Short mmCIF file of C-alpha atoms in Angstrom, two decimals:
data_model
loop_
_atom_site.label_atom_id
_atom_site.label_comp_id
_atom_site.label_asym_id
_atom_site.label_seq_id
_atom_site.Cartn_x
_atom_site.Cartn_y
_atom_site.Cartn_z
CA MET A 1 18.95 59.35 24.47
CA VAL A 2 21.28 56.52 23.77
CA ASN A 3 20.70 53.44 25.78
CA GLU A 4 23.98 51.83 27.03
CA GLU A 5 24.11 48.22 26.47
CA PRO A 6 24.85 46.21 29.55
CA LEU A 7 28.42 44.96 29.83
CA ASP A 8 29.13 41.39 29.60
CA ALA A 9 30.40 39.53 32.63
CA ALA A 10 34.07 39.92 31.75
CA ASN A 11 33.95 43.66 31.24
CA GLN A 12 31.84 44.11 34.31
CA SER A 13 34.41 42.30 36.43
CA LEU A 14 37.20 44.47 34.96
CA SER A 15 35.23 47.64 35.70
CA ASP A 16 34.63 46.61 39.29
CA ALA A 17 38.30 45.78 39.75
CA LEU A 18 39.38 49.18 38.38
CA ARG A 19 36.87 50.96 40.60
CA ALA A 20 38.16 49.14 43.66
CA SER A 21 41.77 49.85 42.70
CA PHE A 22 41.04 53.57 42.37
CA GLY A 23 39.42 53.52 45.84
CA VAL A 24 42.49 51.88 47.38
CA LEU A 25 44.74 54.31 45.55
CA LYS A 26 42.72 57.26 46.90
CA LEU A 27 43.01 55.86 50.41
CA ILE A 28 46.77 55.38 50.04
CA MET A 29 47.13 58.93 48.72
CA ILE A 30 45.13 60.31 51.64
CA VAL A 31 47.31 58.35 54.10
CA LEU A 32 50.47 59.58 52.38
CA ILE A 33 49.23 63.17 52.49
CA VAL A 34 48.47 62.84 56.22
CA LEU A 35 51.86 61.25 56.86
CA TYR A 36 53.52 64.00 54.86
CA LEU A 37 51.69 66.71 56.81
CA PHE A 38 52.86 65.15 60.09
CA SER A 39 56.34 64.19 58.87
CA ASN A 40 57.93 67.20 60.58
CA VAL A 41 56.82 66.38 64.13
CA ARG A 42 59.80 66.15 66.46
CA ARG A 43 60.31 65.53 70.14
CA ILE A 44 62.57 68.09 71.87
CA ASP A 45 64.61 66.61 74.71
CA GLY A 46 64.58 68.06 78.23
CA HIS A 47 67.97 69.80 77.82
CA GLU A 48 67.07 71.36 74.45
CA GLU A 49 65.11 74.22 72.94
CA ALA A 50 64.10 74.50 69.29
CA VAL A 51 63.34 77.11 66.65
CA VAL A 52 61.72 76.76 63.26
CA LEU A 53 63.15 77.96 59.95
CA ARG A 54 60.37 78.56 57.42
CA LEU A 55 61.79 78.72 53.91
CA GLY A 56 65.09 79.62 55.57
CA ARG A 57 63.62 82.46 57.63
CA LEU A 58 63.79 82.25 61.43
CA GLN A 59 60.41 82.20 63.13
CA PRO A 60 59.92 84.15 66.40
CA THR A 61 58.77 81.25 68.60
CA VAL A 62 61.25 79.33 70.73
CA TYR A 63 59.87 75.90 71.58
CA PRO A 64 60.51 74.33 75.01
CA PRO A 65 61.04 70.58 75.53
CA GLY A 66 58.17 68.46 74.21
CA LEU A 67 56.54 67.73 70.83
CA VAL A 68 56.91 70.34 68.08
CA TRP A 69 54.96 70.33 64.85
CA ALA A 70 55.97 72.24 61.74
CA PHE A 71 55.14 72.22 58.07
CA PRO A 72 56.87 69.44 56.15
CA PHE A 73 60.37 69.88 54.81
CA PRO A 74 61.46 71.84 52.81
CA ILE A 75 58.91 74.39 53.96
CA ASP A 76 59.87 74.24 57.66
CA GLU A 77 62.96 72.96 59.39
CA ILE A 78 63.09 72.31 63.15
CA VAL A 79 66.47 73.17 64.68
CA PRO A 80 67.03 71.89 68.25
CA LEU A 81 70.01 73.09 70.28
CA PRO A 82 71.18 72.10 73.79
CA THR A 83 70.47 75.14 75.96
CA LYS A 84 69.84 73.59 79.36
CA LYS A 85 73.05 71.62 79.82
CA SER A 86 76.70 72.59 79.99
CA ASN A 87 78.91 71.54 77.12
CA GLU A 88 82.62 70.91 77.48
CA LEU A 89 85.35 71.94 75.05
CA THR A 90 89.09 71.29 75.34
CA VAL A 91 91.38 73.89 73.75
CA SER A 92 94.92 72.60 73.23
CA SER A 93 96.32 75.42 71.11
CA HIS A 94 98.61 76.64 73.92
CA THR A 95 100.10 73.32 75.02
CA PHE A 96 102.96 71.19 73.70
CA HIS A 97 102.47 68.36 71.25
CA ARG A 98 102.29 64.90 72.78
CA THR A 99 103.28 61.74 71.05
CA ALA A 100 101.04 58.70 71.04
CA ASP A 101 103.01 57.24 73.97
CA GLU A 102 102.72 60.45 76.01
CA ILE A 103 98.98 60.94 75.70
CA GLY A 104 97.31 60.37 79.06
CA LYS A 105 100.55 60.40 81.03
CA PRO A 106 101.12 62.89 83.90
CA LEU A 107 103.65 65.64 83.29
CA SER A 108 106.12 64.03 85.68
CA PHE A 109 106.39 61.03 83.31
CA ILE A 110 107.08 63.13 80.22
CA ALA A 111 110.73 63.93 79.51
CA ARG A 112 112.23 65.83 76.61
CA GLY A 113 115.73 66.65 75.59
CA SER A 114 117.31 70.08 75.66
CA GLY A 115 115.99 71.00 72.23
CA GLY A 116 113.63 73.91 71.64
CA LEU A 117 109.96 73.96 70.71
CA ASN A 118 108.62 73.08 67.28
CA PRO A 119 106.37 75.98 66.22
CA SER A 120 104.42 73.75 63.85
CA LEU A 121 103.49 71.34 66.66
CA ASP A 122 104.03 72.98 70.06
CA GLY A 123 101.89 75.81 71.35
CA ALA A 124 102.83 78.14 74.21
CA LEU A 125 102.02 81.49 75.79
CA LEU A 126 104.56 84.30 76.18
CA THR A 127 104.40 85.77 79.69
CA ALA A 128 105.20 89.25 81.01
CA ASP A 129 108.62 88.10 82.29
CA SER A 130 109.57 86.75 78.83
CA GLY A 131 108.88 83.18 79.86
CA LEU A 132 106.95 80.44 78.08
CA VAL A 133 104.04 78.52 79.58
CA HIS A 134 102.12 75.55 78.21
CA VAL A 135 98.42 75.61 79.10
CA GLN A 136 95.50 73.41 78.16
CA TRP A 137 92.06 74.96 78.67
CA LYS A 138 88.81 73.25 79.54
CA VAL A 139 85.83 75.43 78.65
CA PHE A 140 82.31 74.79 79.94
CA TYR A 141 79.67 76.66 77.94
CA LYS A 142 76.04 76.64 76.91
CA ILE A 143 73.81 78.33 74.37
CA ASP A 144 71.46 80.45 76.45
CA ASP A 145 69.75 82.30 73.56
CA VAL A 146 68.85 80.13 70.54
CA ARG A 147 67.53 83.01 68.42
CA LYS A 148 70.72 85.04 68.79
CA TYR A 149 72.84 82.00 68.03
CA ILE A 150 70.93 81.07 64.86
CA THR A 151 70.69 84.72 63.69
CA ASN A 152 74.23 85.92 64.32
CA ILE A 153 76.34 82.76 64.18
CA ARG A 154 74.21 81.36 61.34
CA SER A 155 74.73 77.78 62.36
CA LYS A 156 72.47 74.87 63.26
CA ALA A 157 75.08 72.84 65.18
CA LEU A 158 77.54 73.20 68.05
CA GLU A 159 80.60 72.97 65.82
CA SER A 160 80.42 76.65 64.95
CA ALA A 161 80.01 77.59 68.61
CA GLU A 162 83.09 75.57 69.53
CA GLU A 163 85.11 77.11 66.72
CA LEU A 164 84.10 80.58 67.90
CA ILE A 165 84.90 79.79 71.55
CA GLU A 166 88.26 78.24 70.63
CA THR A 167 89.24 81.35 68.69
CA ALA A 168 88.22 83.60 71.59
CA VAL A 169 90.16 81.48 74.11
CA GLU A 170 93.28 81.53 71.94
CA THR A 171 93.17 85.32 71.56
CA VAL A 172 92.28 86.11 75.17
CA GLY A 173 94.87 83.64 76.47
CA ILE A 174 97.63 85.55 74.68
CA LEU A 175 96.47 88.84 76.19
CA VAL A 176 96.10 87.50 79.74
CA ALA A 177 99.49 85.75 79.68
CA SER A 178 101.20 88.95 78.52
CA GLU A 179 100.10 90.66 81.75
CA LEU A 180 101.34 87.98 84.19
CA THR A 181 104.55 86.16 85.02
CA ALA A 182 105.08 82.47 84.44
CA GLU A 183 105.12 81.91 88.20
CA GLU A 184 101.74 83.63 88.60
CA ILE A 185 100.13 81.58 85.83
CA ILE A 186 101.52 78.23 86.98
CA ARG A 187 101.48 78.60 90.78
CA THR A 188 100.31 81.68 92.56
CA ARG A 189 97.37 83.15 90.60
CA MET A 190 95.70 80.23 88.87
CA ASP A 191 92.22 81.13 90.12
CA ALA A 192 92.67 84.74 89.04
CA VAL A 193 93.83 83.62 85.57
CA GLN A 194 90.79 81.37 85.14
CA SER A 195 88.39 84.10 86.28
CA GLU A 196 90.00 86.67 83.98
CA MET A 197 89.85 84.27 81.03
CA GLN A 198 86.15 83.60 81.64
CA LEU A 199 85.37 87.31 81.95
CA ARG A 200 87.18 88.36 78.78
CA VAL A 201 85.92 85.44 76.65
CA ASN A 202 82.33 86.24 77.67
CA GLU A 203 82.92 89.89 76.78
CA ARG A 204 84.00 88.89 73.27
CA LEU A 205 81.05 86.53 72.85
CA ALA A 206 78.70 89.28 74.04
CA GLU A 207 80.18 91.74 71.52
CA LEU A 208 79.24 89.28 68.76
CA ASP A 209 75.74 88.87 70.29
CA SER A 210 76.36 85.13 69.92
CA GLY A 211 73.88 83.82 72.49
CA ILE A 212 76.71 81.73 73.99
CA THR A 213 77.82 81.99 77.64
CA VAL A 214 80.95 80.44 79.14
CA SER A 215 80.20 79.29 82.69
CA ARG A 216 83.71 78.20 83.65
CA ILE A 217 87.24 77.97 82.27
CA GLU A 218 89.81 75.69 83.87
CA MET A 219 93.55 75.49 83.30
CA TYR A 220 94.71 71.92 82.88
CA GLU A 221 98.36 71.13 83.69
CA PRO A 222 99.96 74.58 83.29
CA THR A 223 103.70 74.01 83.01
CA PRO A 224 106.89 75.64 81.73
CA PRO A 225 108.57 74.01 78.73
CA ILE A 226 109.50 70.42 79.55
CA PRO A 227 113.30 70.88 79.06
CA VAL A 228 113.43 73.61 81.76
CA ARG A 229 110.73 72.28 84.08
CA GLN A 230 113.24 70.76 86.52
CA ALA A 231 115.05 74.09 86.93
CA PHE A 232 111.71 75.84 87.35
CA ASP A 233 110.64 73.36 90.03
CA ASN A 234 113.97 73.81 91.86
CA THR A 235 113.46 77.57 91.85
CA GLN A 236 109.93 77.12 93.13
CA ARG A 237 111.11 74.82 95.91
CA ALA A 238 113.67 77.42 96.94
CA GLU A 239 110.96 80.09 96.96
CA ASN A 240 108.69 77.85 99.03
CA THR A 241 111.51 77.24 101.50
CA LYS A 242 112.12 80.97 101.72
CA GLU A 243 108.44 81.73 102.27
CA ARG A 244 108.17 78.99 104.89
CA LYS A 245 111.15 80.36 106.78
CA VAL A 246 109.76 83.89 106.56
CA GLN A 247 106.43 82.64 107.91
CA ASP A 248 108.21 80.75 110.68
CA ALA A 249 110.16 83.89 111.53
CA GLN A 250 106.96 85.95 111.58
CA GLN A 251 105.29 83.39 113.83
CA GLU A 252 108.30 83.33 116.13
CA ARG A 253 108.35 87.14 116.15
CA THR A 254 104.66 87.25 117.09
CA LYS A 255 105.21 84.59 119.74
CA ARG A 256 108.15 86.43 121.27
CA LEU A 257 106.33 89.76 121.20
CA ASN A 258 103.26 88.17 122.80
CA GLU A 259 105.44 86.65 125.49
CA ALA A 260 107.23 89.95 125.98
CA ALA A 261 104.33 92.41 125.91
CA GLY A 262 101.07 90.51 125.45
CA ALA A 263 98.28 91.52 123.09
CA ALA A 264 99.30 95.18 123.17
CA HIS A 265 102.59 94.49 121.40
CA THR A 266 101.32 95.60 117.96
CA LYS A 267 100.26 99.00 119.24
CA LEU A 268 103.42 99.32 121.35
CA VAL A 269 105.75 98.48 118.43
CA ALA A 270 104.02 101.03 116.19
CA LEU A 271 104.36 103.66 118.92
CA LEU A 272 108.04 102.87 119.47
CA ASP A 273 108.70 103.02 115.71
CA GLU A 274 107.10 106.46 115.55
CA ILE A 275 109.18 107.64 118.50
CA ASP A 276 112.35 106.26 116.91
CA LEU A 277 111.57 108.00 113.62
CA LEU A 278 110.99 111.35 115.32
CA GLU A 279 114.14 110.99 117.44
CA ARG A 280 116.21 110.52 114.28
CA THR A 281 114.59 113.50 112.55
CA GLU A 282 116.35 116.81 113.17
CA THR A 283 113.24 118.88 112.48
CA ALA A 284 110.94 116.68 114.58
CA ASP A 285 108.05 118.24 116.50
CA LYS A 286 109.27 118.22 120.10
CA THR A 287 105.75 118.64 121.45
CA ARG A 288 104.59 115.61 119.55
CA LEU A 289 107.61 113.65 120.79
CA GLU A 290 106.79 114.50 124.40
CA GLU A 291 103.20 113.36 123.84
CA LEU A 292 104.48 110.06 122.48
CA TYR A 293 106.73 109.62 125.50
CA VAL A 294 103.72 110.09 127.78
CA GLN A 295 101.67 107.61 125.73
CA ARG A 296 104.50 105.09 125.85
CA ASP A 297 104.91 105.34 129.62
CA GLN A 298 101.18 105.12 130.16
CA MET A 299 100.91 102.09 127.89
CA LEU A 300 103.77 100.36 129.66
CA LEU A 301 101.99 100.81 132.97
CA ASP A 302 98.40 100.10 131.92
CA GLU A 303 98.31 97.88 128.80
CA VAL A 304 101.53 95.92 128.43
CA GLU A 305 101.39 92.35 129.73
CA GLY A 306 103.70 89.36 129.40
CA GLN A 307 107.26 89.36 130.65
CA ALA A 308 107.68 93.11 130.19
CA GLY A 309 104.45 93.78 132.05
CA ARG A 310 105.46 91.53 134.90
CA ARG A 311 108.91 93.13 135.15
CA ILE A 312 107.42 96.61 135.09
CA LYS A 313 104.99 95.66 137.85
CA ASP A 314 107.81 94.02 139.83
CA ALA A 315 109.97 97.07 139.35
CA SER A 316 107.13 99.32 140.42
CA SER A 317 106.61 97.20 143.53
CA TYR A 318 110.35 97.16 144.23
CA LEU A 319 110.42 100.94 143.79
CA SER A 320 107.71 101.23 146.42
CA VAL A 321 109.72 98.96 148.72
CA VAL A 322 112.95 100.92 148.21
CA VAL A 323 111.23 104.27 148.67
CA GLY A 324 109.50 103.00 151.79
CA ARG A 325 112.77 101.61 153.07
CA MET A 326 114.56 104.89 152.46
CA GLN A 327 111.77 106.78 154.15
CA GLY A 328 112.05 104.39 157.08
CA ASP A 329 115.81 105.00 157.22
CA VAL A 330 115.21 108.73 157.24
CA GLU A 331 112.65 108.45 160.01
CA LEU A 332 114.96 106.16 161.99
CA TYR A 333 117.82 108.60 161.56
CA ARG A 334 115.67 111.48 162.73
CA THR A 335 114.50 109.45 165.73
CA LEU A 336 117.98 108.28 166.79
CA LEU A 337 119.79 111.57 166.17
CA PRO A 338 118.66 113.29 169.44
CA GLU A 339 119.62 110.23 171.50
CA TYR A 340 123.00 110.01 169.81
CA GLN A 341 123.62 113.67 170.52
CA ARG A 342 122.81 113.12 174.24
CA ASN A 343 124.78 109.89 174.78
CA PRO A 344 126.39 108.32 171.70
CA ASP A 345 128.10 105.42 173.55
CA LEU A 346 124.89 104.29 175.18
CA LEU A 347 123.00 104.37 171.88
CA ILE A 348 125.68 102.37 170.08
CA GLU A 349 125.71 99.77 172.85
CA ARG A 350 121.90 99.43 172.68
CA LEU A 351 121.96 99.10 168.91
CA TRP A 352 124.69 96.46 169.01
CA GLU A 353 122.87 94.48 171.71
CA ARG A 354 119.66 94.55 169.68
CA THR A 355 121.48 93.47 166.52
CA ARG A 356 123.22 90.61 168.34
CA GLU A 357 119.91 89.32 169.70
CA LEU A 358 118.34 89.32 166.26
CA LEU A 359 121.30 87.57 164.67
CA LEU A 360 121.45 84.87 167.28
CA ALA A 361 117.69 84.30 167.06
CA ASP A 362 117.74 83.95 163.25
CA THR A 363 117.35 80.34 162.01
CA GLY A 364 119.64 81.05 159.08
CA VAL A 365 122.66 81.76 161.33
CA THR A 366 124.94 79.00 162.53
CA LYS A 367 125.99 79.63 166.15
CA VAL A 368 129.47 78.60 167.36
CA PHE A 369 130.72 79.08 170.94
CA ARG A 370 134.35 80.05 171.35
CA PRO A 371 135.70 80.14 174.85
CA PRO A 372 137.14 83.49 175.88
CA GLY A 373 140.83 83.77 175.16
CA ALA A 374 140.86 80.88 172.66
CA ARG A 375 143.23 81.58 169.78
CA PHE A 376 141.95 79.23 167.09
CA TRP A 377 139.18 79.23 164.38
CA LEU A 378 136.73 76.42 163.72
CA LYS A 379 135.74 75.93 160.07
CA ILE A 380 132.27 74.37 160.23
CA PRO A 381 130.53 73.37 156.95
CA TYR A 382 127.01 74.59 156.22
CA ASP A 383 124.35 72.49 157.91
CA PRO A 384 122.75 70.30 155.12
CA GLU A 385 119.45 70.11 156.98
CA GLN A 386 119.28 73.84 157.21
CA ALA A 387 120.10 74.08 153.47
CA ARG A 388 117.23 71.69 152.61
CA ASP A 389 114.78 73.62 154.76
CA GLU A 390 115.72 76.91 153.14
CA GLU A 391 115.49 75.43 149.62
CA SER A 392 112.06 73.93 150.40
CA GLN A 393 110.86 77.29 151.65
CA ARG A 394 112.05 79.00 148.45
CA LEU A 395 110.26 76.45 146.25
CA GLN A 396 107.01 76.93 148.14
CA GLU A 397 106.98 80.64 147.31
CA LYS A 398 105.05 80.53 144.04
CA GLU A 399 104.37 84.25 143.64
CA PHE A 400 106.75 87.15 143.68
CA ASP A 401 106.85 89.01 146.99
CA PRO A 402 108.45 92.46 146.68
CA SER A 403 109.29 92.41 150.38
CA SER A 404 111.57 89.45 149.72
CA LEU A 405 113.92 91.83 147.94
CA ARG A 406 114.77 93.39 151.30
CA PRO A 407 117.91 91.98 152.89
CA THR A 408 116.88 89.19 155.27
CA ARG A 409 119.52 90.28 157.76
CA TRP A 410 118.27 93.85 157.97
CA HIS A 411 115.97 94.75 160.86
CA ALA A 412 114.53 98.05 161.97
CA ILE A 413 116.01 99.10 165.29
CA GLY A 414 115.44 102.00 167.52
CA PRO A 415 113.05 102.96 170.25
CA GLU A 416 110.16 101.25 168.41
CA GLY A 417 112.10 98.01 168.16
CA GLY A 418 113.06 98.06 171.81
#
């Protein structure tokens, strides 16, 4: 056994220093190893989800918002993607090019000459009526399946998603525009166009199993080419004027029909149209026509209101008055006939005396005395007081009285009347 000689003071100090340095170095290495092991810890925001790529291979776990730990790079890579918020993308492939001065200005402030479009700068859609329409799309989308997106789109960022969506919007826009007119795209069916675009773009994204969903597509400033926009607007104004007048005419028609026949006018008009059609058809079913006549008459009596209903009711009441009057005349004739056959002069004298008494007692008759044998006529104007009284009486009669249709100077005479 060899005995080691003790070190001198200088060597001993050097040995202690080296030993201490190696201890510090070990500690630093341990700290670095720990830091390295925890170097791939990442916080996932509330609107994100994350997946882990281990040596480039997608792992099955999808991590919700919070802290995620993975092996250090390049073993593992954490890929976060926004899945819980809507992203916005503007697609300008189908709109016209704007100069620096025109950007941000409304369409009404943009004017162009009569020249055509520049295919290298201006985009447009060809419509079913061979028109051109400029459209700018605003697409709202989100990645709702991170695994599908990473696996099939093979991208770790949103740029690839936006490129894919832009391509789908461009293709689908051409197809949708080819099925509609320029007027429908710009004015009348904007909501339908946006819904159809969203549906078809989502179908294409689903075919690719992209994990992307479009929640809404909006058309921004759809317009015909700027050089012809004024003519298009003039045409639209004329169409609007036409539609407004048609609507006014329909409202006036409904108003007049309601005033004429009340709520039953729709059913009555349909019935009259059917009757008119059958009457003009040579081979019409006569039985059916008679049934319609019965339905019409019954409806006029029972259902029709308004002016026609009132006139029908007035006519019905007047008919009852006339029939009753005629029946009264017949009865009077039958009553007076035997007396006339016995003594015609006496009957005539009695009738004339009765008539004279009634006439002279009537307030509406102006009485004038003419001495017997006088050979002159007095022309006396109508009494103004009497005229005012009669007018006041007419104004006070608020409801129709069928009996008022009877001549006011007519009175039943005969044995019953004295």
